[in-house]
Coordinates of C-alpha atoms in Angstrom, one line a residue:
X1093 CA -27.4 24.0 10.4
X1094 CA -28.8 21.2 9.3
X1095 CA -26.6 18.5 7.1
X1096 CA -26.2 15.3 5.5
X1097 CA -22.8 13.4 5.7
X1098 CA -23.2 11.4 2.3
X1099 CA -23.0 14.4 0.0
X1100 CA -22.7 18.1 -0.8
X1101 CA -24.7 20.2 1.4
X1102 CA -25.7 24.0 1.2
X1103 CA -27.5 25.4 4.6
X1104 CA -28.7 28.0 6.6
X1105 CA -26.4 29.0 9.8
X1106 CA -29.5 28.6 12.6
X1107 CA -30.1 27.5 16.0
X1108 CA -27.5 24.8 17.4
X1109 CA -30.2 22.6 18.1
X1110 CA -31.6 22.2 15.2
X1111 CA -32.5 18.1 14.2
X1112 CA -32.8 16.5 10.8
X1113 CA -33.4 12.8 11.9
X1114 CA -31.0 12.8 14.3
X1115 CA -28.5 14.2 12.5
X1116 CA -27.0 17.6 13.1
X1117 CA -24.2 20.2 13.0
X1118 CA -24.1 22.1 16.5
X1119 CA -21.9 25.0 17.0
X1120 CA -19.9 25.6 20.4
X1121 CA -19.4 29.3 20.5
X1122 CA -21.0 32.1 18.1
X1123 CA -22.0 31.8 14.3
X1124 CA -22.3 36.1 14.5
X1125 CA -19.6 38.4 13.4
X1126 CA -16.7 39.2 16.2
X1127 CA -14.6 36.9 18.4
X1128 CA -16.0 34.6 20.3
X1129 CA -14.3 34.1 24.1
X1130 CA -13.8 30.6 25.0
X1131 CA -11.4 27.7 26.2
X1132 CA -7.6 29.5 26.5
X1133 CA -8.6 32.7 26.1
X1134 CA -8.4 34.3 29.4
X1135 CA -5.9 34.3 32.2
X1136 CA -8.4 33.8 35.1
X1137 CA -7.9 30.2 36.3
X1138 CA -11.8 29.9 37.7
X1139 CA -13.1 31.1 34.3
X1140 CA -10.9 28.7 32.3
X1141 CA -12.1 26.0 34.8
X1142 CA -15.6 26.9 34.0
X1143 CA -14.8 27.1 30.1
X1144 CA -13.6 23.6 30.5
X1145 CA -16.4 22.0 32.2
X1146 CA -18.5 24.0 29.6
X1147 CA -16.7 22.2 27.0
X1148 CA -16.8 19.0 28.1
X1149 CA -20.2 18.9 28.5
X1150 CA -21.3 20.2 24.9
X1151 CA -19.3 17.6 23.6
X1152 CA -20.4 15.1 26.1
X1153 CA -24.2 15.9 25.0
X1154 CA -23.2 16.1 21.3
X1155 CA -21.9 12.3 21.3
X1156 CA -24.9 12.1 22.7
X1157 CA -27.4 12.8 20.5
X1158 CA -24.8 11.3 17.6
X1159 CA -24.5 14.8 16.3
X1160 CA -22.6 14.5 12.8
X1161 CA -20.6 17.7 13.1
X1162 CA -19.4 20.2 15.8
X1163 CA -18.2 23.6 14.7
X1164 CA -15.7 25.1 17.6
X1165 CA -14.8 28.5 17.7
X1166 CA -11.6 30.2 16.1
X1167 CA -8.6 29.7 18.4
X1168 CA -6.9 32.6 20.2
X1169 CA -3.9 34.2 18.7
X1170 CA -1.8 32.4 21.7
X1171 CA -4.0 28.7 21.4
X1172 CA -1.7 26.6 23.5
X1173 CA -4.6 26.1 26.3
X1174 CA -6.9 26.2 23.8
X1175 CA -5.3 23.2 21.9
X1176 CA -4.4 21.1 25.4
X1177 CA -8.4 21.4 26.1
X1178 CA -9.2 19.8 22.7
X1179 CA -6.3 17.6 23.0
X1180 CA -7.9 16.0 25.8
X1181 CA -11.8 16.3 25.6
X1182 CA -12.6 16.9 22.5
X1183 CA -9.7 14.3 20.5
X1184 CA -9.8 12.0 23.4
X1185 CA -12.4 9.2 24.3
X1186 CA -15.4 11.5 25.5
X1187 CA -16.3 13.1 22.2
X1188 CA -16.8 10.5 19.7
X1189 CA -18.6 13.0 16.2
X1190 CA -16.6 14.7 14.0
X1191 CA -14.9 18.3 15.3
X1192 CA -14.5 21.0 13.0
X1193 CA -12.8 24.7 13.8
X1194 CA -13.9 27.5 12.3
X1195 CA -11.3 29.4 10.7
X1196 CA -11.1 32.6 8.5
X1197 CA -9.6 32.8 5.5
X1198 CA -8.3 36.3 6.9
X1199 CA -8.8 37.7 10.8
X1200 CA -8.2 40.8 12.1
X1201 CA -5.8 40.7 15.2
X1202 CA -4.9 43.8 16.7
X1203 CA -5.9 46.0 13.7
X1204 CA -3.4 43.8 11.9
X1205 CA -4.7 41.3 9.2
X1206 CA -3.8 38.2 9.5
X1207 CA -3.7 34.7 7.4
X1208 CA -6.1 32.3 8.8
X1209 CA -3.9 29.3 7.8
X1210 CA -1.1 30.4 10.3
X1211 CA -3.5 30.2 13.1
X1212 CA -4.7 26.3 11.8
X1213 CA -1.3 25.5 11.0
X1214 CA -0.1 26.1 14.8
X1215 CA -3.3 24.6 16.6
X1216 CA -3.1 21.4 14.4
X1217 CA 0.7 21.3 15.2
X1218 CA -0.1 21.8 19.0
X1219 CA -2.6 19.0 18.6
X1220 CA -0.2 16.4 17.2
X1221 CA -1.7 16.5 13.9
X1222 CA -4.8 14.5 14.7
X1223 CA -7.0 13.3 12.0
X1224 CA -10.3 13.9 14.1
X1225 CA -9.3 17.5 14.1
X1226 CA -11.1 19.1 10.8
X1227 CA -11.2 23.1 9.6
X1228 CA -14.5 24.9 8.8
X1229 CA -13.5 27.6 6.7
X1230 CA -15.0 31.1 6.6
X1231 CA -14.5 32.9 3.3
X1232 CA -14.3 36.8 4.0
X1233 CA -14.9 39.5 1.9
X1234 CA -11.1 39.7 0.8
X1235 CA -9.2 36.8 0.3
X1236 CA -5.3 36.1 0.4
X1237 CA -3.3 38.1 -2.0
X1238 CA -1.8 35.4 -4.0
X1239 CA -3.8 31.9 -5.6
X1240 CA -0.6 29.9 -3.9
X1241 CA -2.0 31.3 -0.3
X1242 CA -5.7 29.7 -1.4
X1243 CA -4.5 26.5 -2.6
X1244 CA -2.7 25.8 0.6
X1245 CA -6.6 24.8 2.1
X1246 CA -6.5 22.3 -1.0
X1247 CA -4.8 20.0 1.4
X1248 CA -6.2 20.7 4.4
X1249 CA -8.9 18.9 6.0
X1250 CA -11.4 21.1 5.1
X1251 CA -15.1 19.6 5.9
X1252 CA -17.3 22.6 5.6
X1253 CA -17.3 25.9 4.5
X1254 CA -19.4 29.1 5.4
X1255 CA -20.2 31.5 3.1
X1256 CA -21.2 35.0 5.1
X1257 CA -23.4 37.0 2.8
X1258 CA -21.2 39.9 3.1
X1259 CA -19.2 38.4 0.8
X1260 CA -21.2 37.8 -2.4
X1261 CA -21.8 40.8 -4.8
X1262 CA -25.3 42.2 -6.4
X1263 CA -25.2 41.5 -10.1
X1264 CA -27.6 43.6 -12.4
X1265 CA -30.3 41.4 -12.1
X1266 CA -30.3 41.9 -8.6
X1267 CA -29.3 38.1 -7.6
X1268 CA -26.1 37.5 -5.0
X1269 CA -23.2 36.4 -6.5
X1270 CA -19.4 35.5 -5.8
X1271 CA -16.6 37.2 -7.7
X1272 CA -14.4 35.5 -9.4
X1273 CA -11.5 34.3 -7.0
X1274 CA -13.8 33.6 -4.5
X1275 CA -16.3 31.4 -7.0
X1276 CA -12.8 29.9 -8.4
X1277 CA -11.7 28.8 -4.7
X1278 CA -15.5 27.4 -3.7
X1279 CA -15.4 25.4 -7.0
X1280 CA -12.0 23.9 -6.0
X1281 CA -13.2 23.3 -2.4
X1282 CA -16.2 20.7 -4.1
X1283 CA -13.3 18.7 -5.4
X1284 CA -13.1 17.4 -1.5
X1285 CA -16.5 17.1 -1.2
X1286 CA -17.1 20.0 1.4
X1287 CA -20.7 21.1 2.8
X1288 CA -21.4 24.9 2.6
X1289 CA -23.1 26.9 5.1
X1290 CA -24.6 29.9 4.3
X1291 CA -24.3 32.7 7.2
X1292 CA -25.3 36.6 7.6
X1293 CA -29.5 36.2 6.2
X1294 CA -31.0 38.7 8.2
X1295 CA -33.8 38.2 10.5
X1296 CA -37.3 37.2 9.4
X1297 CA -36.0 37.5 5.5
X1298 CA -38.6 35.7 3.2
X1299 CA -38.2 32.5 1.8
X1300 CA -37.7 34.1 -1.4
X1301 CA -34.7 35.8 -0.5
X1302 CA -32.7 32.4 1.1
X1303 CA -33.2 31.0 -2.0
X1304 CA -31.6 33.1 -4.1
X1305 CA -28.5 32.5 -2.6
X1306 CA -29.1 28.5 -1.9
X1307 CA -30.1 28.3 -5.7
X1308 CA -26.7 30.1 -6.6
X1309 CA -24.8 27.8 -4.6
X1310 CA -26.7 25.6 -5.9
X1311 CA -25.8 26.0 -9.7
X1312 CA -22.3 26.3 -9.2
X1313 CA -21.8 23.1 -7.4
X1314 CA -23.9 21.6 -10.7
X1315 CA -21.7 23.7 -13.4
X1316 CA -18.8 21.2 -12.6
X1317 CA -17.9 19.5 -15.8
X1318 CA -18.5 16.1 -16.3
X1319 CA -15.2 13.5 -14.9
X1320 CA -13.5 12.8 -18.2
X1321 CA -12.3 8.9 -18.5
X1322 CA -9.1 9.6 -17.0
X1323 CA -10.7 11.4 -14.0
X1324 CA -12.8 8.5 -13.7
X1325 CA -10.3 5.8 -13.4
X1326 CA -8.3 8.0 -11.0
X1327 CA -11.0 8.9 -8.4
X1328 CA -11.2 5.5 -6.8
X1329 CA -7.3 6.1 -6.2
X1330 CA -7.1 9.2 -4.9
X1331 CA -4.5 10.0 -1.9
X1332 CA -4.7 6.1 -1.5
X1333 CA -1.3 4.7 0.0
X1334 CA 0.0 1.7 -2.6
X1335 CA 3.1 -0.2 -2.4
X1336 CA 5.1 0.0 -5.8
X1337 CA 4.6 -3.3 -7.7
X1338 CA 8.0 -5.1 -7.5
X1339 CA 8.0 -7.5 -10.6
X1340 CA 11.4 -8.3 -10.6
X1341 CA 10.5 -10.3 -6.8
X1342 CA 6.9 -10.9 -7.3
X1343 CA 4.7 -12.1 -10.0
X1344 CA 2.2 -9.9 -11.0
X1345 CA -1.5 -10.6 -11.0
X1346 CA -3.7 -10.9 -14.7
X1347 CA -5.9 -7.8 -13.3
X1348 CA -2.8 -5.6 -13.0
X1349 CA -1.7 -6.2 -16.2
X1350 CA -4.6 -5.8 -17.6
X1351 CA -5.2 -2.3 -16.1
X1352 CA -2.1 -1.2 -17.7
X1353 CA -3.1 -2.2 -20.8
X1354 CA -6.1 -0.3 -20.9
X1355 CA -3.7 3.2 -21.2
X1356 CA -4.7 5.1 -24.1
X1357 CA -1.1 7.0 -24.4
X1358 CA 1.6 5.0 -23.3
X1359 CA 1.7 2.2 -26.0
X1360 CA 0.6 4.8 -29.0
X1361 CA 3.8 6.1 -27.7
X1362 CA 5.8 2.7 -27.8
X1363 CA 4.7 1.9 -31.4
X1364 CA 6.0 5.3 -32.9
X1365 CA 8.9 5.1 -31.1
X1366 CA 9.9 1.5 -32.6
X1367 CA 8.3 2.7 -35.3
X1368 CA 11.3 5.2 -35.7
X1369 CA 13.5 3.0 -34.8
X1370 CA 13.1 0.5 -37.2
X1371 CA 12.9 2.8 -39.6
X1372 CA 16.5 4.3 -38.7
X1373 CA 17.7 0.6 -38.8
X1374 CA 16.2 -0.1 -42.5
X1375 CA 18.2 3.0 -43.5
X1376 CA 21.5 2.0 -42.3
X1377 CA 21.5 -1.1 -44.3
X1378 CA 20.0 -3.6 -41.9
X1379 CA 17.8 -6.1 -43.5
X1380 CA 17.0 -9.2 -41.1
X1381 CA 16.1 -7.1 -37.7
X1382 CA 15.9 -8.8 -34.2
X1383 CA 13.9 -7.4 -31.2
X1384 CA 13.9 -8.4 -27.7
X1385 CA 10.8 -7.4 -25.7
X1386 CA 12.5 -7.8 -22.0
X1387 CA 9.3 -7.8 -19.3
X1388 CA 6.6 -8.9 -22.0
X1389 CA 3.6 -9.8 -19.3
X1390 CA 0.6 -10.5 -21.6
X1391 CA 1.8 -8.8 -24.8
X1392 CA 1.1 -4.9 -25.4
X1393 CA 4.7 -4.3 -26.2
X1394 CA 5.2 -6.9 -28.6
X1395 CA 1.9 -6.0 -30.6
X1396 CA 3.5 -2.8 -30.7
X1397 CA 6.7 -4.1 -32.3
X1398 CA 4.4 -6.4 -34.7
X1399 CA 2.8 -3.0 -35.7
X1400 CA 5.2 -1.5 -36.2
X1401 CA 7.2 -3.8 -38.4
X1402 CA 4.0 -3.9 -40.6
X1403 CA 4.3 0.4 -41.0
X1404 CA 7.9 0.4 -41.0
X1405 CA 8.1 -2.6 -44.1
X1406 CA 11.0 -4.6 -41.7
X1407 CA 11.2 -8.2 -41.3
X1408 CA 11.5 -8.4 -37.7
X1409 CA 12.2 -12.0 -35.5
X1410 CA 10.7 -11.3 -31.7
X1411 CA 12.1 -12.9 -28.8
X1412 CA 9.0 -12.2 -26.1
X1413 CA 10.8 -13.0 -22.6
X1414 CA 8.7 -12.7 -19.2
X1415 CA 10.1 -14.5 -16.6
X1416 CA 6.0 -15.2 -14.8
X1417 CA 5.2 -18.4 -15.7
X1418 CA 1.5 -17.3 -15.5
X1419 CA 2.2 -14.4 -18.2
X1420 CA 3.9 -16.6 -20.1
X1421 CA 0.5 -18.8 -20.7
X1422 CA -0.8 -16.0 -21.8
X1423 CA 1.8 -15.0 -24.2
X1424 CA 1.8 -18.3 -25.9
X1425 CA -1.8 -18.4 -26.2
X1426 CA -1.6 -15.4 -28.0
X1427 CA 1.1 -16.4 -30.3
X1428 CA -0.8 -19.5 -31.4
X1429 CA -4.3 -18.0 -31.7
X1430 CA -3.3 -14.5 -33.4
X1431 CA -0.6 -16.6 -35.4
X1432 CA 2.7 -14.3 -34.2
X1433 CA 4.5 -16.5 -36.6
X1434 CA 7.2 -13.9 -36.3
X1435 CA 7.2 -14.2 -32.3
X1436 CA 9.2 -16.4 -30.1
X1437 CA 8.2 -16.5 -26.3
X1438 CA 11.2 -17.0 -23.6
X1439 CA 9.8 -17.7 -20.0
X1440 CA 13.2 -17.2 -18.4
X1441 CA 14.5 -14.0 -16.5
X1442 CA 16.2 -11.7 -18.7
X1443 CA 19.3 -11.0 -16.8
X1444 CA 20.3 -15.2 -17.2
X1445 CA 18.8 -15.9 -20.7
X1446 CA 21.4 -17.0 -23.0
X1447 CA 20.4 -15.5 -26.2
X1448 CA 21.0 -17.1 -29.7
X1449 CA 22.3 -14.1 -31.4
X1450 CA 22.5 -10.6 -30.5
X1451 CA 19.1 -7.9 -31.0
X1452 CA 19.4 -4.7 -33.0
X1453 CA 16.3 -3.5 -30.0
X1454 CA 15.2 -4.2 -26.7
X1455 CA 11.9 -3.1 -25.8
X1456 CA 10.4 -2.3 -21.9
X1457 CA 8.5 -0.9 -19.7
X1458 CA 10.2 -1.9 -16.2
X1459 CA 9.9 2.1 -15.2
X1460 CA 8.4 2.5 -11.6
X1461 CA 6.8 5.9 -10.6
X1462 CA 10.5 7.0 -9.6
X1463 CA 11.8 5.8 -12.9
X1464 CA 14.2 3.8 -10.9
X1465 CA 12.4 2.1 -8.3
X1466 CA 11.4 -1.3 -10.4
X1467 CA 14.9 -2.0 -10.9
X1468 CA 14.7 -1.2 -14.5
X1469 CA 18.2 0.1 -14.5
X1470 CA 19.8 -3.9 -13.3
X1471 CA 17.4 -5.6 -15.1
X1472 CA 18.3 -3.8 -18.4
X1473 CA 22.5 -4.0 -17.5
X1474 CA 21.6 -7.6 -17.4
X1475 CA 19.7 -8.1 -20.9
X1476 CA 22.1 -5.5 -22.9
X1477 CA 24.9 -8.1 -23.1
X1478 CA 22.7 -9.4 -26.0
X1479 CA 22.5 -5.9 -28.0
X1480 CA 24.2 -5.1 -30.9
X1481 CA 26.9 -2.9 -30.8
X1482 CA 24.9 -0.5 -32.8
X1483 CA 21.6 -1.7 -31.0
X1484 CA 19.0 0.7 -29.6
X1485 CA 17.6 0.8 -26.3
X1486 CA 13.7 1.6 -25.8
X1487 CA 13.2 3.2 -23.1
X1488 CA 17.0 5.5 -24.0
X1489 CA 16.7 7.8 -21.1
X1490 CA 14.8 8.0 -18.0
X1491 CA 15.1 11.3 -15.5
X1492 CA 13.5 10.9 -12.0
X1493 CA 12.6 14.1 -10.4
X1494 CA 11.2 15.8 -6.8
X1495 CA 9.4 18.6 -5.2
X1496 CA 8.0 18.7 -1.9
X1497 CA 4.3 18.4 -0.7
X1498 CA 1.9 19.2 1.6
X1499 CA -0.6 16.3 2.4
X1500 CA -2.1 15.8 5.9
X1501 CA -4.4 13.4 4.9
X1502 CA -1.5 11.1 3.5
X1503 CA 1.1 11.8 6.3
X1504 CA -1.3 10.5 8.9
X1505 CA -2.4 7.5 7.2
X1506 CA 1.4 6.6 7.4
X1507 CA 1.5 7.9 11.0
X1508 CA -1.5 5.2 11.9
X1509 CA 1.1 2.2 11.2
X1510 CA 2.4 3.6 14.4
X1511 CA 6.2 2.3 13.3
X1512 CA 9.5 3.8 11.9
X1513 CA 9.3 1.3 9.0
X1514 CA 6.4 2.7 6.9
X1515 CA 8.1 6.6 7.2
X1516 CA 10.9 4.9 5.4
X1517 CA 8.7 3.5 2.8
X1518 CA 7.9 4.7 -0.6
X1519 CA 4.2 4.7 -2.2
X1520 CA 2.6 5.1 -5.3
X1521 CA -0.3 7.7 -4.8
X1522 CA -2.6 9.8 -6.7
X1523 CA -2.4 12.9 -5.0
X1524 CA -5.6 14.9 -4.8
X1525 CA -5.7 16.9 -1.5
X1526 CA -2.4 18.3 -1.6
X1527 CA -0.2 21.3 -2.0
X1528 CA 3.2 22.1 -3.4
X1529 CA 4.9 25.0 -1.6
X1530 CA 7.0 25.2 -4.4
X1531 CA 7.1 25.6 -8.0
X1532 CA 10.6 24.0 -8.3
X1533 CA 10.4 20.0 -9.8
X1534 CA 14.0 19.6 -9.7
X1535 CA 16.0 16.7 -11.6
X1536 CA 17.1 14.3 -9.0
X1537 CA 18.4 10.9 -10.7
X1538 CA 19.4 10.3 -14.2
X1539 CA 20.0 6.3 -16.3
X1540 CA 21.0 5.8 -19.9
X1541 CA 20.7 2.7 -21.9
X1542 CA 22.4 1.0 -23.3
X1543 CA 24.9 1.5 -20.6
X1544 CA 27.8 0.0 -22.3
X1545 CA 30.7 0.6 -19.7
X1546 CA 28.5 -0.6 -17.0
X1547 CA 28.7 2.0 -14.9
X1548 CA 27.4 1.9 -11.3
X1549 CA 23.5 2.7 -10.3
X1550 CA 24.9 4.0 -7.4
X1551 CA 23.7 8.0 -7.1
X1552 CA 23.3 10.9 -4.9
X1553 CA 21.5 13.9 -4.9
X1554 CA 21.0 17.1 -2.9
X1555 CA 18.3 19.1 -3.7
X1556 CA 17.5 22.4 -2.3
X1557 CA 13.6 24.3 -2.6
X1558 CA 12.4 28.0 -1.7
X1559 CA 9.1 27.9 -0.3
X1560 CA 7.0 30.3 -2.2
X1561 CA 4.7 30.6 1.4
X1562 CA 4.2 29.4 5.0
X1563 CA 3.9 25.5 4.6
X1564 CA 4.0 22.7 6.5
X1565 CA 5.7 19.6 4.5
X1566 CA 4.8 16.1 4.7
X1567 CA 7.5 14.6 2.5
X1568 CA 8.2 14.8 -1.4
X1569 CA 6.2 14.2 -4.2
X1570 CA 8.6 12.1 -6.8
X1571 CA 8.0 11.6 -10.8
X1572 CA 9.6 10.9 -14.0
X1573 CA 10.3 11.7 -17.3
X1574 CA 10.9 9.0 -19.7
X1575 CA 12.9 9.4 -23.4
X1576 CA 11.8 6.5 -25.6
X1577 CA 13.6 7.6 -28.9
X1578 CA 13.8 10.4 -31.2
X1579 CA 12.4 12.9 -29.4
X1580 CA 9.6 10.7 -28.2
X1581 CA 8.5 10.5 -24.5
X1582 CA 6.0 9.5 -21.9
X1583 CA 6.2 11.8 -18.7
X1584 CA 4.7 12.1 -15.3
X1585 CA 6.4 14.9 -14.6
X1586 CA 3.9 17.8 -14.1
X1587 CA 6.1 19.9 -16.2
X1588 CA 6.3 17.8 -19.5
X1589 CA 3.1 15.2 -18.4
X1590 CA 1.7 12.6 -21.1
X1591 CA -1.7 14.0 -21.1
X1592 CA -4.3 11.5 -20.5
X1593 CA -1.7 8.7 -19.4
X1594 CA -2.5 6.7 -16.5
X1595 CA -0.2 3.8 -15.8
X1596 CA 1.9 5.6 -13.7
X1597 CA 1.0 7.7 -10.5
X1598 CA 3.7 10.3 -9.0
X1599 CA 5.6 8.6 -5.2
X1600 CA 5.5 9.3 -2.3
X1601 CA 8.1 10.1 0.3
X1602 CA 6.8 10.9 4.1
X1603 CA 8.6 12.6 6.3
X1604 CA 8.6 11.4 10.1
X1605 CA 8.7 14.8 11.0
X1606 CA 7.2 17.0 9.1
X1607 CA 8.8 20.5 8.4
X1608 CA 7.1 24.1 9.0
X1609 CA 8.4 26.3 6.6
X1610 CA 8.3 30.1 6.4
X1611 CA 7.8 31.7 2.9
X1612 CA 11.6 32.1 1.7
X1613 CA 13.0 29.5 3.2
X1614 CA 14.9 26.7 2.0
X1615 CA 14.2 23.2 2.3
X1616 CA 17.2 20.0 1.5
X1617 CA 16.4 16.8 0.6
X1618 CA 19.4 14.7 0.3
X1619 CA 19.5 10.6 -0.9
X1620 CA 20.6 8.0 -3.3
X1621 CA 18.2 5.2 -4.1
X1622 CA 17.8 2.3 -1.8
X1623 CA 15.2 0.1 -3.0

């Protein structure tokens, strides 16, 4: 099968020797229907011997030639040997290209069917999880009962996929096609940017007829829509480990501000929720209005308090206070050359300020992807001494939440560090190849503001999930759901998300050992915050 490693690739399943440049996919064992004997399969200690030496040296002459890709047959129902072989040719030093193992979608074992993911799931286990170690996935004529069971292989290292041409249908026009679930799940699988490998042409079949199916493929790889701007933002990020910004300790950089800025939701958001707010305050009786923008950086929030003020008809005196002296240049150039007459900038930290009169409003954004995890909760104990008794806090209300995940790719980027420290670390990600064996996002930790008795930050949670199938989990996936005022929110939550909002991606938690889970059973994660 011949194959490029810089993009997309359909092929025809052909000879293992087979050279494009220099670059090819060689199969150890059988592309043909029916299982293929190899390493672990049998119980005579000569032939398993022979299997290994066999092995070895296919992978030997693979590195070789600089093959890009070797395809290794299905394991055995019982792949212990199987795995220890691979373990220590194929994953060690001597084979140096890329190893994919062919696995059905669904396998017939003793006139039983069974799920192909089990039979991944407990040779990637038995091989410690190793990167190296990728799936060629066989779609069959029937597929898993339930979408849940498909989407698992969203997470999976899945490199290439063959298509048997048993599996397409004959539409009216005569032309191969895929139904419906299975064209659904292919189109998902280009997402991770897998090669396709078309298998079952019969012999000596025209030119003609390998078309049709190539062009089919083809077309449906092309009938992707277009990356909207969002997409396009996010793709750079995608299941990319980040440490949460910590502004409190560290003064952020111009560039990081202004990629928050750029969000097309979350300060449209801001301004209507002041917007209310002020208005609520005009209708009480309030005349002369004070706002405190805690956290100001370069100035979105308070352009959103100057707006508005103008919609809302309030006279409204700004204190703009941003404890990085670099932000704070910025702020003050603004205020001189877009005349903020109405704005005065504070370069002190907010929790020591001593303010010259109390505010009817203080305005942030300190939220982290937990809600919590910037320290928004102390930092806005620490301003509120200088809100009115009847003053309003924007953000109100902020709900963290969790569910777990599935993300091998992730897991062993974390793994790599090769320390306890980074499993007990949290990261902002954009999750892309991942799975959630659960439809549960449960409510984990709750803060109010203002938060007049003071009350302690201090919380717990214990959270139990069902797993809705067999899944292994890497950690927890955390969010949060964020009430500004009114009835007004900006969410990451998947359940109430702020559609086409991008300054804030979900966290994640690792697990140091991740947890094989049965459909049915229950998963505990238990925790207060400690950041």
């Amino acid at each position: 099968m011949l194959s490029s490693p810089d993009r997309n690739f359909v092929g025809v399943a052909g000879d293992a020797r087979d050279q494009d440049n220099g670059r090819v996919m060689t199969g150890v064992g059988s592309l043909t229907k029916g299982e293929t004997k190899g390493v672990g399969e049998t119980p005579d200690e000569s032939s398993q011997s022979y299997c290994l030496q066999s092995l070895e040296q296919e992978l030997s002459w693979a590195s070789h030639l600089g093959v890009y890709g070797i395809i290794l047959p299905s394991p055995p129902n019982s792949c212990e040997l199987f795995a220890a072989a691979l373990s220590r040719i194929g994953l060690g030093s001597i084979c140096t290209t890329q190893l994919m193992v062919r696995i059905p979608l669904l396998r017939q074992v003793d006139g039983a069917e069974v799920d192909g993911w089990n039979s991944w799931n407990a040779l990637r286990l038995l091989c410690d999880q190793n990167p190296r170690l990728q799936v060629c996935l066989e779609l069959t004529e029937d597929l898993p009962e339930t979408d849940r069971e498909l989407h698992r292989w969203l997470a999976e290292p899945v490199r290439s996929v063959i298509i048997p041409t048993d599996a397409f249908l004959t539409n009216k026009q005569g032309f191969p096609v895929l139904s419906k679930r299975h064209k659904a799940f292919l189109l998902q699988l280009f997402r991770n940017k897998v090669q396709v490998i078309l298998q079952g042409l019969p012999e000596g079949a025209k030119e003609t007829e390998t078309e049709k199916y190539l062009h089919y493929v083809a077309r449906l790889f092309q009938s992707r829509p277009a990356p909207t701007a969002q997409e396009q933002f996010e793709t750079p990020y995608h299941d990319w480990l980040q440490a949460p910004l910590q502004p409190l300790q560290d003064n952020l950089e111009s560039q990081t501000y202004e990629t928050f800025e750029k969000d097309p939701v979350k300060y449209v958001q801001y301004e209507e929720a002041i917007h209310r707010c002020l208005q609520d305050k005009l209708a009480a009786g309030k005349k002369q209005l004070v706002a405190m923008v805690v956290g100001a950086g370069r100035g979105p929030l308070v352009v959103a308090v100057r707006s508005a003020a103008v919609r809302a008809g309030a006279q409204v005196k700004i204190w703009a206070v941003e404890k990085n002296p670099n932000a704070v240049v910025t702020l003050r150039h603004r205020c001189a050359v877009e005349e903020w007459t109405n704005v005065e900038v504070i370069g002190e930290d907010m929790r020591f300020w001593d303010a010259p009169r109390k505010a009817d409003l203080i305005v942030s954004e300190l939220l982290g992807s937990f809600g919590d995890n910037e320290l928004s909760p102390e930092c806005l104990d620490g301003a509120q001494r200088f809100l009115e008794p009847d003053g309003a806090c924007i953000p109100s209300k902020y709900t963290s939440s969790l569910t777990p995940v599935t993300t091998h790719k992730l897991w062993n980027d974390v793994k790599n560090y090769n320390d306890l420290a980074h499993f007990e670390t949290a990261y902002v990600v954009k999750f892309h190849q991942a799975f959630y064996p659960t439809s549960q996002v449960e409510k984990c930790f709750e803060f109010s503001h203002p938060n007049w008795e003071l009350s302690s930050n201090d919380r717990y949670a214990q959270i139990e999930f069902t797993s809705e199938v067999d899944a292994l989990v890497h950690g927890f996936a955390g969010y949060f759901h964020c009430e500004l005022y009114a009835g007004l929110s900006v969410s990451i939550n998947p359940e109430s998300y702020s559609e086409g909002m991008f300054s804030w991606f979900p966290i994640y938690f690792p697990l140091r050992t991740p947890v094989n889970l049965k459909r049915g059973e229950k998963l505990t994660s238990s925790g207060r915050p400690a950041w």
